Coordinates of C-alpha atoms and ligand atoms in Angstrom, one line a residue:
X985 CA 81.3 116.5 84.9
X986 CA 84.2 114.2 83.9
X987 CA 84.6 110.5 82.9
X988 CA 87.7 109.1 84.6
X989 CA 89.7 106.1 83.3
X990 CA 92.0 104.5 85.9
X991 CA 95.0 102.9 84.2
X992 CA 96.9 100.1 86.0
X993 CA 98.4 97.1 84.2
X994 CA 96.8 98.1 80.9
X995 CA 99.0 100.9 79.6
X996 CA 97.7 101.1 76.0
X997 CA 94.9 102.6 74.0
X998 CA 94.1 99.8 71.6
X999 CA 91.8 97.0 72.9
X1000 CA 91.1 98.9 76.1
X1001 CA 87.5 98.3 77.1
X1002 CA 87.5 100.8 80.0
X1003 CA 88.9 103.6 77.8
X1004 CA 86.7 102.8 74.9
X1005 CA 83.5 102.8 77.0
X1006 CA 84.5 106.1 78.7
X1007 CA 85.2 107.7 75.3
X1008 CA 81.9 106.4 73.8
X1009 CA 79.8 107.8 76.7
X1010 CA 81.8 111.1 76.6
X1011 CA 81.1 111.6 73.0
X1012 CA 77.4 111.0 73.6
X1013 CA 77.1 113.5 76.5
X1014 CA 79.9 115.9 75.5
X1015 CA 81.8 115.6 78.8
X1016 CA 85.6 115.4 79.0
X1017 CA 87.6 112.2 79.7
X1018 CA 90.6 112.3 82.1
X1019 CA 93.0 109.5 82.9
X1020 CA 95.0 108.6 86.0
X1021 CA 97.7 106.2 87.1
X1022 CA 98.6 105.7 90.8
X1023 CA 102.3 105.7 91.4
X1024 CA 102.7 103.8 94.6
X1025 CA 106.3 102.8 95.4
X1026 CA 105.5 101.8 99.0
X1027 CA 102.9 99.3 97.8
X1028 CA 105.2 97.9 95.2
X1029 CA 107.9 97.5 97.8
X1030 CA 105.5 95.4 99.9
X1031 CA 104.9 93.2 96.9
X1032 CA 108.6 93.0 96.2
X1033 CA 108.2 94.7 92.8
X1034 CA 111.5 96.3 92.1
X1035 CA 112.9 99.1 90.0
X1036 CA 112.8 97.0 86.8
X1037 CA 109.0 96.8 87.0
X1038 CA 108.8 100.5 87.8
X1039 CA 111.0 101.2 84.8
X1040 CA 108.7 99.2 82.6
X1041 CA 105.7 101.2 83.8
X1042 CA 107.5 104.5 83.3
X1043 CA 108.4 103.6 79.7
X1044 CA 104.8 102.5 78.9
X1045 CA 103.3 105.6 80.6
X1046 CA 105.6 107.9 78.6
X1047 CA 104.1 106.6 75.4
X1048 CA 100.5 106.4 76.8
X1049 CA 100.8 110.1 77.9
X1050 CA 101.3 111.2 74.2
X1051 CA 98.7 108.8 72.8
X1052 CA 96.1 110.0 75.3
X1053 CA 97.0 113.6 74.5
X1054 CA 96.3 112.9 70.8
X1055 CA 92.8 111.7 71.8
X1056 CA 92.3 115.0 73.8
X1057 CA 92.7 113.2 77.2
X1058 CA 94.8 114.5 80.1
X1059 CA 96.8 111.9 82.0
X1060 CA 97.7 112.6 85.6
X1061 CA 100.1 110.5 87.7
X1062 CA 98.9 110.5 91.2
X1063 CA 101.5 109.8 93.9
X1064 CA 100.7 107.9 97.1
X1065 CA 102.7 105.5 99.2
X1066 CA 100.2 102.6 99.3
X1067 CA 97.1 101.7 97.3
X1068 CA 94.8 102.5 100.2
X1069 CA 96.3 106.0 100.4
X1070 CA 96.1 106.1 96.6
X1071 CA 92.4 105.5 96.7
X1072 CA 92.0 108.6 99.0
X1073 CA 94.1 110.6 96.5
X1074 CA 92.0 109.3 93.7
X1075 CA 88.8 110.3 95.6
X1076 CA 90.2 113.8 96.1
X1077 CA 91.0 114.0 92.4
X1078 CA 87.4 112.8 91.6
X1079 CA 86.0 115.6 93.8
X1080 CA 88.2 118.3 92.3
X1081 CA 87.4 117.2 88.8
X1082 CA 83.6 116.6 89.3
X1083 CA 84.0 113.0 88.2
X1084 CA 80.7 111.3 87.5
X1085 CA 82.0 107.9 86.4
X1086 CA 85.1 105.8 86.9
X1087 CA 86.2 103.1 84.4
X1088 CA 88.8 100.4 85.0
X1089 CA 89.8 96.8 84.5
X1090 CA 89.4 94.2 87.1
X1091 CA 92.5 92.9 88.8
X1092 CA 93.1 89.8 90.9
X1093 CA 95.2 89.4 94.0
X1094 CA 94.4 90.1 97.6
X1095 CA 95.5 93.7 97.9
X1096 CA 94.2 94.6 94.4
X1097 CA 90.7 93.3 95.3
X1098 CA 90.8 95.2 98.7
X1099 CA 91.9 98.4 96.9
X1100 CA 89.1 98.2 94.3
X1101 CA 86.5 97.4 97.0
X1102 CA 87.6 100.5 98.9
X1103 CA 87.2 102.6 95.7
X1104 CA 83.8 101.0 95.0
X1105 CA 82.6 101.9 98.5
X1106 CA 83.7 105.5 97.9
X1107 CA 82.0 105.7 94.5
X1108 CA 78.8 104.2 95.8
X1109 CA 78.7 106.6 98.7
X1110 CA 79.4 109.6 96.4
X1111 CA 76.9 108.6 93.7
X1112 CA 79.7 108.1 91.2
X1113 CA 79.1 105.4 88.6
X1114 CA 81.7 102.7 88.3
X1115 CA 82.3 100.5 85.2
X1116 CA 84.5 97.5 85.7
X1117 CA 85.7 95.4 82.7
X1118 CA 87.6 92.1 82.3
X1119 CA 91.0 92.5 80.8
X1120 CA 93.6 90.3 82.5
X1121 CA 91.9 87.1 81.5
X1122 CA 89.8 85.9 78.6
X1123 CA 87.7 83.5 80.7
X1124 CA 86.1 84.9 83.8
X1125 CA 87.3 82.6 86.7
X1126 CA 83.8 82.3 88.1
X1127 CA 82.7 80.6 84.9
X1128 CA 85.4 78.1 84.6
X1129 CA 84.7 75.2 86.9
X1130 CA 84.8 71.4 86.6
X1131 CA 81.7 69.3 86.0
X1132 CA 81.5 69.0 89.8
X1133 CA 81.6 72.8 90.1
X1134 CA 85.0 72.6 91.6
X1135 CA 88.2 74.6 90.9
X1136 CA 90.5 73.1 88.3
X1137 CA 93.8 71.8 89.8
X1138 CA 95.2 70.3 86.6
X1139 CA 96.2 72.3 83.6
X1140 CA 95.2 70.1 80.7
X1141 CA 91.4 69.9 81.6
X1142 CA 91.5 73.6 82.4
X1143 CA 92.9 74.3 79.0
X1144 CA 90.4 72.0 77.3
X1145 CA 87.5 73.8 79.0
X1146 CA 89.1 77.2 78.3
X1147 CA 89.3 76.4 74.6
X1148 CA 85.8 75.0 74.3
X1149 CA 84.4 78.2 76.0
X1150 CA 86.5 80.3 73.6
X1151 CA 85.1 78.4 70.6
X1152 CA 81.5 78.7 71.9
X1153 CA 81.8 82.4 72.5
X1154 CA 83.4 83.0 69.1
X1155 CA 86.6 85.0 68.9
X1156 CA 86.1 88.6 69.9
X1157 CA 88.3 90.9 67.8
X1158 CA 90.4 93.3 69.8
X1159 CA 88.9 96.8 70.1
X1160 CA 90.2 99.6 67.9
X1161 CA 91.5 102.8 69.4
X1162 CA 88.8 105.1 70.5
X1163 CA 87.8 108.2 68.6
X1164 CA 89.3 111.5 70.0
X1165 CA 87.0 113.1 72.6
X1166 CA 88.5 116.6 72.0
X1167 CA 91.2 118.3 70.0
X1168 CA 94.7 117.0 70.6
X1169 CA 96.5 118.6 73.6
X1170 CA 100.1 118.6 74.8
X1171 CA 100.9 115.5 77.0
X1172 CA 100.0 116.5 80.5
X1173 CA 101.6 113.9 82.9
X1174 CA 105.1 114.1 84.4
X1175 CA 106.1 110.5 84.3
X1176 CA 108.6 109.6 87.1
X1177 CA 112.2 108.8 85.9
X1178 CA 113.2 105.4 87.2
X1179 CA 116.9 104.8 87.9
X1180 CA 117.0 101.2 87.0
X1181 CA 120.6 100.2 86.0
X1182 CA 119.7 97.3 83.7
X1183 CA 119.8 97.3 80.0
X1184 CA 116.9 95.9 77.9
X1185 CA 115.7 95.7 74.3
X1186 CA 112.4 94.1 75.5
X1187 CA 109.3 95.9 74.2
X1188 CA 107.8 97.9 77.0
X1189 CA 105.5 100.3 75.2
X1190 CA 102.4 99.7 73.1
X1191 CA 104.0 100.6 69.8
X1192 CA 107.1 98.4 70.3
X1193 CA 105.0 95.5 71.7
X1194 CA 102.8 95.5 68.6
X1195 CA 105.8 95.6 66.3
X1196 CA 107.3 92.7 68.3
X1197 CA 104.1 90.7 68.1
X1198 CA 104.1 91.3 64.3
X1199 CA 107.7 90.0 64.0
X1200 CA 107.0 87.1 66.3
X1201 CA 104.1 85.9 64.1
X1202 CA 106.6 84.7 61.5
X1203 CA 108.5 82.7 64.1
X1204 CA 105.4 81.4 65.9
X1205 CA 105.2 78.1 63.9
X1206 CA 108.8 77.3 65.0
X1207 CA 108.0 78.2 68.7
X1208 CA 107.7 74.6 69.9
X1209 CA 111.1 73.6 68.5
X1210 CA 112.9 76.7 69.7
X1211 CA 111.3 77.7 72.9
X1212 CA 113.6 75.7 75.1
X1213 CA 116.8 77.0 73.7
X1214 CA 118.0 80.0 75.7
X1215 CA 120.7 80.7 73.1
X1216 CA 118.1 81.2 70.4
X1217 CA 115.7 84.1 70.0
X1218 CA 112.8 81.6 69.8
X1219 CA 110.2 83.1 72.2
X1220 CA 108.0 86.2 71.8
X1221 CA 109.7 88.2 74.6
X1222 CA 106.3 89.9 75.1
X1223 CA 106.1 89.1 78.9
X1224 CA 106.9 92.6 80.1
X1225 CA 104.4 94.1 77.7
X1226 CA 101.8 91.6 78.8
X1227 CA 102.6 92.4 82.5
X1228 CA 102.3 96.2 82.1
X1229 CA 99.5 95.8 79.6
X1230 CA 101.2 97.5 76.6
X1231 CA 99.8 94.6 74.6
X1232 CA 96.6 92.7 75.4
X1233 CA 95.9 89.0 75.8
X1234 CA 93.2 89.3 73.1
X1235 CA 95.7 90.7 70.6
X1236 CA 98.0 87.8 71.3
X1237 CA 95.3 85.2 71.0
X1238 CA 94.0 86.8 67.8
X1239 CA 97.5 86.7 66.3
X1240 CA 97.6 83.0 67.1
X1241 CA 94.1 81.9 66.1
X1242 CA 94.1 83.8 62.8
X1243 CA 97.6 82.6 61.9
X1244 CA 97.8 80.9 58.5
X1245 CA 99.4 78.0 60.4
X1246 CA 97.1 78.2 63.5
X1247 CA 96.9 74.4 63.8
X1248 CA 100.7 73.9 63.7
X1249 CA 102.4 72.6 66.8
X1250 CA 104.3 75.8 67.2
X1251 CA 101.3 78.1 67.3
X1252 CA 99.3 75.6 69.5
X1253 CA 102.2 75.5 72.0
X1254 CA 102.3 79.3 72.2
X1255 CA 98.6 79.3 72.8
X1256 CA 99.1 76.8 75.7
X1257 CA 101.7 79.1 77.3
X1258 CA 99.3 82.0 77.2
X1259 CA 96.7 79.8 78.8
X1260 CA 99.2 78.8 81.6
X1261 CA 99.4 82.5 82.3
X1262 CA 95.7 82.6 82.7
X1263 CA 95.6 79.4 84.8
X1264 CA 97.9 81.0 87.4
X1265 CA 95.7 84.1 87.6
X1266 CA 92.7 81.8 87.9
X1267 CA 94.3 80.0 90.8
X1268 CA 95.1 83.3 92.5
X1269 CA 91.5 84.3 92.2
X1270 CA 90.2 81.0 93.8
X1271 CA 93.0 80.7 96.3
X1272 CA 93.8 84.3 97.4
X1273 CA 96.0 82.9 100.2
X1274 CA 98.6 82.3 97.5
X1275 CA 99.2 86.0 97.6
X1276 CA 100.3 85.5 101.2
X1277 CA 103.1 83.2 100.1
X1278 CA 101.3 80.1 101.2
X1279 CA 102.0 77.0 99.2
X1280 CA 99.1 75.5 97.2
X1281 CA 99.9 72.1 98.6
X1282 CA 101.9 72.4 101.9
X1283 CA 104.0 69.3 101.1
X1284 CA 107.3 70.9 101.6
X1285 CA 106.5 73.3 104.4
X1286 CA 108.2 71.3 107.1
X1287 CA 111.3 70.9 105.0
X1288 CA 114.4 72.0 107.0
X1289 CA 115.4 74.8 104.6
X1290 CA 118.9 76.1 104.8
X1291 CA 119.1 79.6 106.2
X1292 CA 122.5 80.2 104.7
X1293 CA 122.4 83.8 103.5
X1294 CA 125.9 83.5 102.0
X1295 CA 124.7 80.7 99.7
X1296 CA 121.6 82.6 98.8
X1297 CA 123.8 85.6 97.9
X1298 CA 126.0 83.5 95.7
X1299 CA 123.0 82.3 93.8
X1300 CA 121.6 85.8 93.5
X1301 CA 124.9 87.1 92.1
X1302 CA 125.4 84.3 89.7
X1303 CA 128.3 82.8 91.6
X1304 CA 127.3 79.2 92.1
X1305 CA 130.0 77.7 89.9
X1306 CA 127.3 76.1 87.7
X1307 CA 127.6 78.0 84.4
X1308 CA 124.0 77.7 83.2
X1309 CA 122.7 78.8 86.6
X1310 CA 125.2 81.7 86.8
X1311 CA 124.5 82.8 83.2
X1312 CA 120.7 82.9 84.0
X1313 CA 121.2 84.9 87.2
X1314 CA 123.4 87.4 85.4
X1315 CA 120.9 87.7 82.5
X1316 CA 118.3 88.5 85.2
X1317 CA 120.3 91.2 87.0
X1318 CA 121.7 92.8 83.8
X1319 CA 118.7 92.7 81.6
X1320 CA 115.6 92.2 83.9
X1321 CA 114.6 89.1 82.1
X1322 CA 115.5 85.4 82.0
X1323 CA 114.6 82.7 79.5
X1324 CA 111.9 80.3 80.8
X1325 CA 114.0 77.2 80.6
X1326 CA 116.7 78.9 82.6
X1327 CA 114.1 80.2 85.1
X1328 CA 113.2 76.6 85.8
X1329 CA 116.8 75.4 86.1
X1330 CA 117.9 78.3 88.4
X1331 CA 114.8 77.9 90.5
X1332 CA 115.1 74.2 90.9
X1333 CA 118.8 74.6 91.7
X1334 CA 118.0 77.0 94.5
X1335 CA 115.2 74.9 96.1
X1336 CA 116.3 71.4 95.5
X1337 CA 120.1 71.5 95.5
X1338 CA 120.9 74.5 97.7
X1339 CA 117.8 73.7 99.8
X1340 CA 116.8 77.3 100.2
X1341 CA 113.1 78.2 100.7
X1342 CA 111.4 78.9 97.3
X1343 CA 110.0 82.1 98.7
X1344 CA 113.5 83.6 98.8
X1345 CA 113.8 82.9 95.1
X1346 CA 110.4 84.1 94.3
X1347 CA 111.2 87.4 96.1
X1348 CA 114.5 87.8 94.3
X1349 CA 112.9 87.2 90.9
X1350 CA 110.2 89.7 91.7
X1351 CA 112.7 92.4 92.6
X1352 CA 114.7 91.9 89.3
X1353 CA 112.1 91.1 86.6
X1354 CA 110.7 93.6 84.2
X1355 CA 107.9 91.2 83.6
X1356 CA 107.1 90.4 87.2
X1357 CA 103.6 89.2 87.4
X1358 CA 102.7 87.9 90.9
X1359 CA 100.6 85.0 89.7
X1360 CA 103.0 83.7 87.1
X1361 CA 106.0 84.1 89.3
X1362 CA 104.4 82.4 92.2
X1363 CA 103.1 79.6 89.9
X1364 CA 106.5 79.1 88.4
X1365 CA 108.2 78.9 91.8
X1366 CA 105.6 76.6 93.2
X1367 CA 105.9 74.4 90.1
X1368 CA 109.7 74.1 90.6
X1369 CA 109.4 73.6 94.3
X1370 CA 106.7 70.8 93.8
X1371 CA 104.3 72.6 96.1
X1372 CA 102.1 74.0 93.4
X1373 CA 99.3 72.9 91.1
X1374 CA 100.2 70.3 88.4
X1375 CA 103.8 70.8 89.6
X1376 CA 106.9 68.8 89.0
X1377 CA 106.9 65.8 91.4
X1378 CA 109.2 66.2 94.4
X1379 CA 111.7 63.6 93.1
X1380 CA 112.1 65.5 89.9
X1381 CA 115.4 67.4 90.3
X1382 CA 116.9 68.9 87.2
X1383 CA 120.6 68.1 86.7
X1384 CA 121.8 71.6 85.7
X1385 CA 124.7 70.2 83.8
X1386 CA 122.7 67.8 81.6
X1387 CA 120.0 70.5 81.2
X1388 CA 122.8 72.8 80.0
X1389 CA 124.2 70.3 77.5
X1390 CA 120.7 69.5 76.2
X1391 CA 119.3 73.0 75.8
X1392 CA 122.4 75.1 75.2
X1393 CA 124.4 72.5 73.3
X1394 CA 126.9 75.0 71.8
X1395 CA 127.1 77.1 74.9
X1396 CA 125.9 80.3 73.1
X1397 CA 123.8 81.3 76.0
X1398 CA 126.6 80.7 78.6
X1399 CA 129.1 82.6 76.5
X1400 CA 126.8 85.6 76.1
X1401 CA 126.2 86.0 79.9
X1402 CA 129.5 84.6 81.3
X1403 CA 132.1 86.1 79.0
X1404 CA 134.8 84.8 81.3
X1405 CA 134.0 81.3 80.0
X1406 CA 133.7 82.3 76.3
X1407 CA 137.0 80.7 75.3
X1408 CA 136.0 77.2 76.6
X1409 CA 135.1 74.4 74.1
X1410 CA 131.6 73.0 73.9
X1411 CA 132.4 70.1 76.1
X1412 CA 133.9 71.9 79.1
X1413 CA 131.8 75.0 79.0
X1414 CA 128.9 73.2 80.8
X1415 CA 131.1 72.2 83.7
X1416 CA 134.7 73.5 83.6
X1417 CA 137.5 71.4 85.3
X1418 CA 139.1 72.7 88.5
X1419 CA 142.2 73.7 86.6
X1420 CA 140.1 75.7 84.0
X1421 CA 138.2 77.4 86.8
X1422 CA 141.5 78.4 88.5
X1423 CA 142.9 79.8 85.2
X1424 CA 139.8 81.7 84.3
X1425 CA 139.1 82.9 87.8
X1426 CA 135.7 81.1 87.7
X1427 CA 134.2 80.2 91.0
X1428 CA 134.2 76.5 92.4
X1429 CA 130.8 74.8 92.7
X1430 CA 128.9 75.4 95.9
X1431 CA 127.6 71.9 96.1
X1432 CA 128.2 68.5 94.5
X1433 CA 125.1 67.7 92.4
X1434 CA 124.9 64.0 93.3
X1435 CA 125.4 64.5 97.0
X1436 CA 123.0 67.4 97.2
X1437 CA 120.3 65.5 95.3
X1438 CA 120.6 62.4 97.5
X1439 CA 120.4 64.6 100.6
X1440 CA 117.3 66.4 99.4
X1441 CA 115.5 63.2 98.6
X1442 CA 116.5 61.7 101.9
X1443 CA 115.2 64.7 103.8
X1444 CA 112.0 64.7 101.8
X1445 CA 111.4 61.1 102.6
X1446 CA 111.8 61.8 106.3
X1447 CA 109.0 64.3 106.3
Ligands
FAD971 C1 110.3 80.4 88.4 C2 109.6 81.1 87.4 C3 109.1 82.4 87.5 C4 108.4 83.0 86.5 N1 108.0 84.3 86.7 C5 107.3 84.9 85.7 C6 106.8 86.3 85.9 O1 107.0 86.9 87.0 N2 106.1 86.9 84.9 C7 105.8 86.2 83.7 O2 105.2 86.8 82.9 N3 106.2 84.9 83.6 C8 106.9 84.3 84.5 N4 107.3 83.0 84.3 C9 106.9 82.3 83.1 C10 107.9 82.4 81.9 O3 109.2 82.1 82.3 C11 107.8 83.7 81.2 O4 106.5 84.1 81.0 C12 108.5 83.7 79.9 O5 109.9 83.3 80.0 C13 108.4 85.0 79.2 O6 109.1 85.1 78.0 P1 108.3 85.3 76.6 O7 107.4 86.5 76.7 O8 109.3 85.2 75.5 O9 107.3 84.0 76.6 P2 106.7 83.1 75.4 O10 107.4 81.8 75.6 O11 106.7 83.8 74.1 O12 105.2 82.9 76.0 C14 104.2 83.9 75.7 C15 103.6 84.4 77.0 O13 102.9 83.4 77.6 C16 103.1 83.5 79.0 N5 103.8 82.4 79.6 C17 104.8 81.7 78.9 N6 105.2 80.7 79.7 C18 104.5 80.8 80.9 C19 104.5 80.1 82.1 N7 105.3 79.0 82.3 N8 103.7 80.5 83.1 C20 102.9 81.5 82.9 N9 102.9 82.3 81.8 C21 103.7 81.9 80.8 C22 103.8 84.8 79.3 O14 102.9 85.9 79.4 C23 104.6 85.0 77.9 O15 104.9 86.3 77.7 C24 108.1 82.3 85.3 C25 108.5 81.0 85.2 C26 109.2 80.4 86.2 C27 109.7 79.0 86.0

């Protein structure tokens, strides 16, 4: 008779409602607790989740394995190609281990919902109890509707309502680690080694994520002023840990709302960004077709996208000849992360100046990012492509050179990721002359900004 906790994007032991409840019930009835994680490369491949994300999971699971062992809980990694096969593997595991109850956190997204329904059909048939908890969001999407009982399509009223519900409910403190359910054991799981060739110092495990959150608390009041400067370490860099669940949203909100300078612009802006994350998940819940790569508003769907694979490859490899774009794309492939401002610049460059379908960019980011989160990635791309909710208007086309001068004025970021340009002065580093490009072996630009911009606007008007 076993209680089974199914870990997914929640690789931690603190503030883990499903684990806490399983341990509580186990200590009441003296039954063991076991834990599983489904390792499903085929499924991730279908979702375009690449090796970086698998690496992130493997690091988080390594630590989780030891933490669970200290609580007397065995972790097993179950291998299956897809989630639906994984549910069968999980069902076999449940039979072999006389599982009476399964505990897990709800997830959003088309395939996730189908996967969980399949498991729930199995548990209902087999008389196994299932206990599902909310973890990915603070406000349940079903409860967050406009006065007309409609879905929010604009961020600011969504955020207002979110905050008022948060205040009404009173802040719930994150849960402590559960008490051990048995004597400590040796870690049981063999966590797959992932051969990702990037290099990162992002926190990917529970321990490192909490340390990072602690450090970031000091910088939080300066967040608003520094968040747009990619050459400064001005953001939390917690996105990968939020994606694999090494840190919880509640822990982040608590750090912000109990901050001595909670009402400062810096802290408030950070809170807003976390709510953006939730907004995109909310939209995915209400509009599951987003998971099928459909635009929220199909404004641009008839746009005559360029199918030029060569141009796409140049963008992917950071060889567009626009330093800020190339620096961003190299940061992405070398470190599995990209600064938010540069994500916007590179995305808009691909869609609105190279005229390549935003879904190509979305896919490339998903394959490279440690922090890939379908809802945020999709939301970010649709924002840049002007097809999304509360998105940039179609005529808003970032000039990558002026963005570069404004947000990386000294060229620190460009120098860090494009060392071949490191000797250029602050004026030319944003757009080297033809002669400088030739001398440094730096690529010529793929398109002329003004011409490409005018062409995109003209094509859009024709639609
Ligand atoms: C084209 C594009 C693609 C993106 N893809 C992803 C993705 O796959 N995964 C992802 O987590 N974020 C994505 N973002 C949002 C944002 O770029 C990252 O969350 C941010 O850069 C992470 O760095 P940080 O942890 O230091 O964030 P901070 O600035 O410290 O923000 C704290 C947290 O708030 C959330 N957040 C911040 N900004 C946003 C935003 N604009 N939208 C949604 N959530 C936000 C993240 O969870 C982040 O970790 C994307 C943005 C764009 C424009």
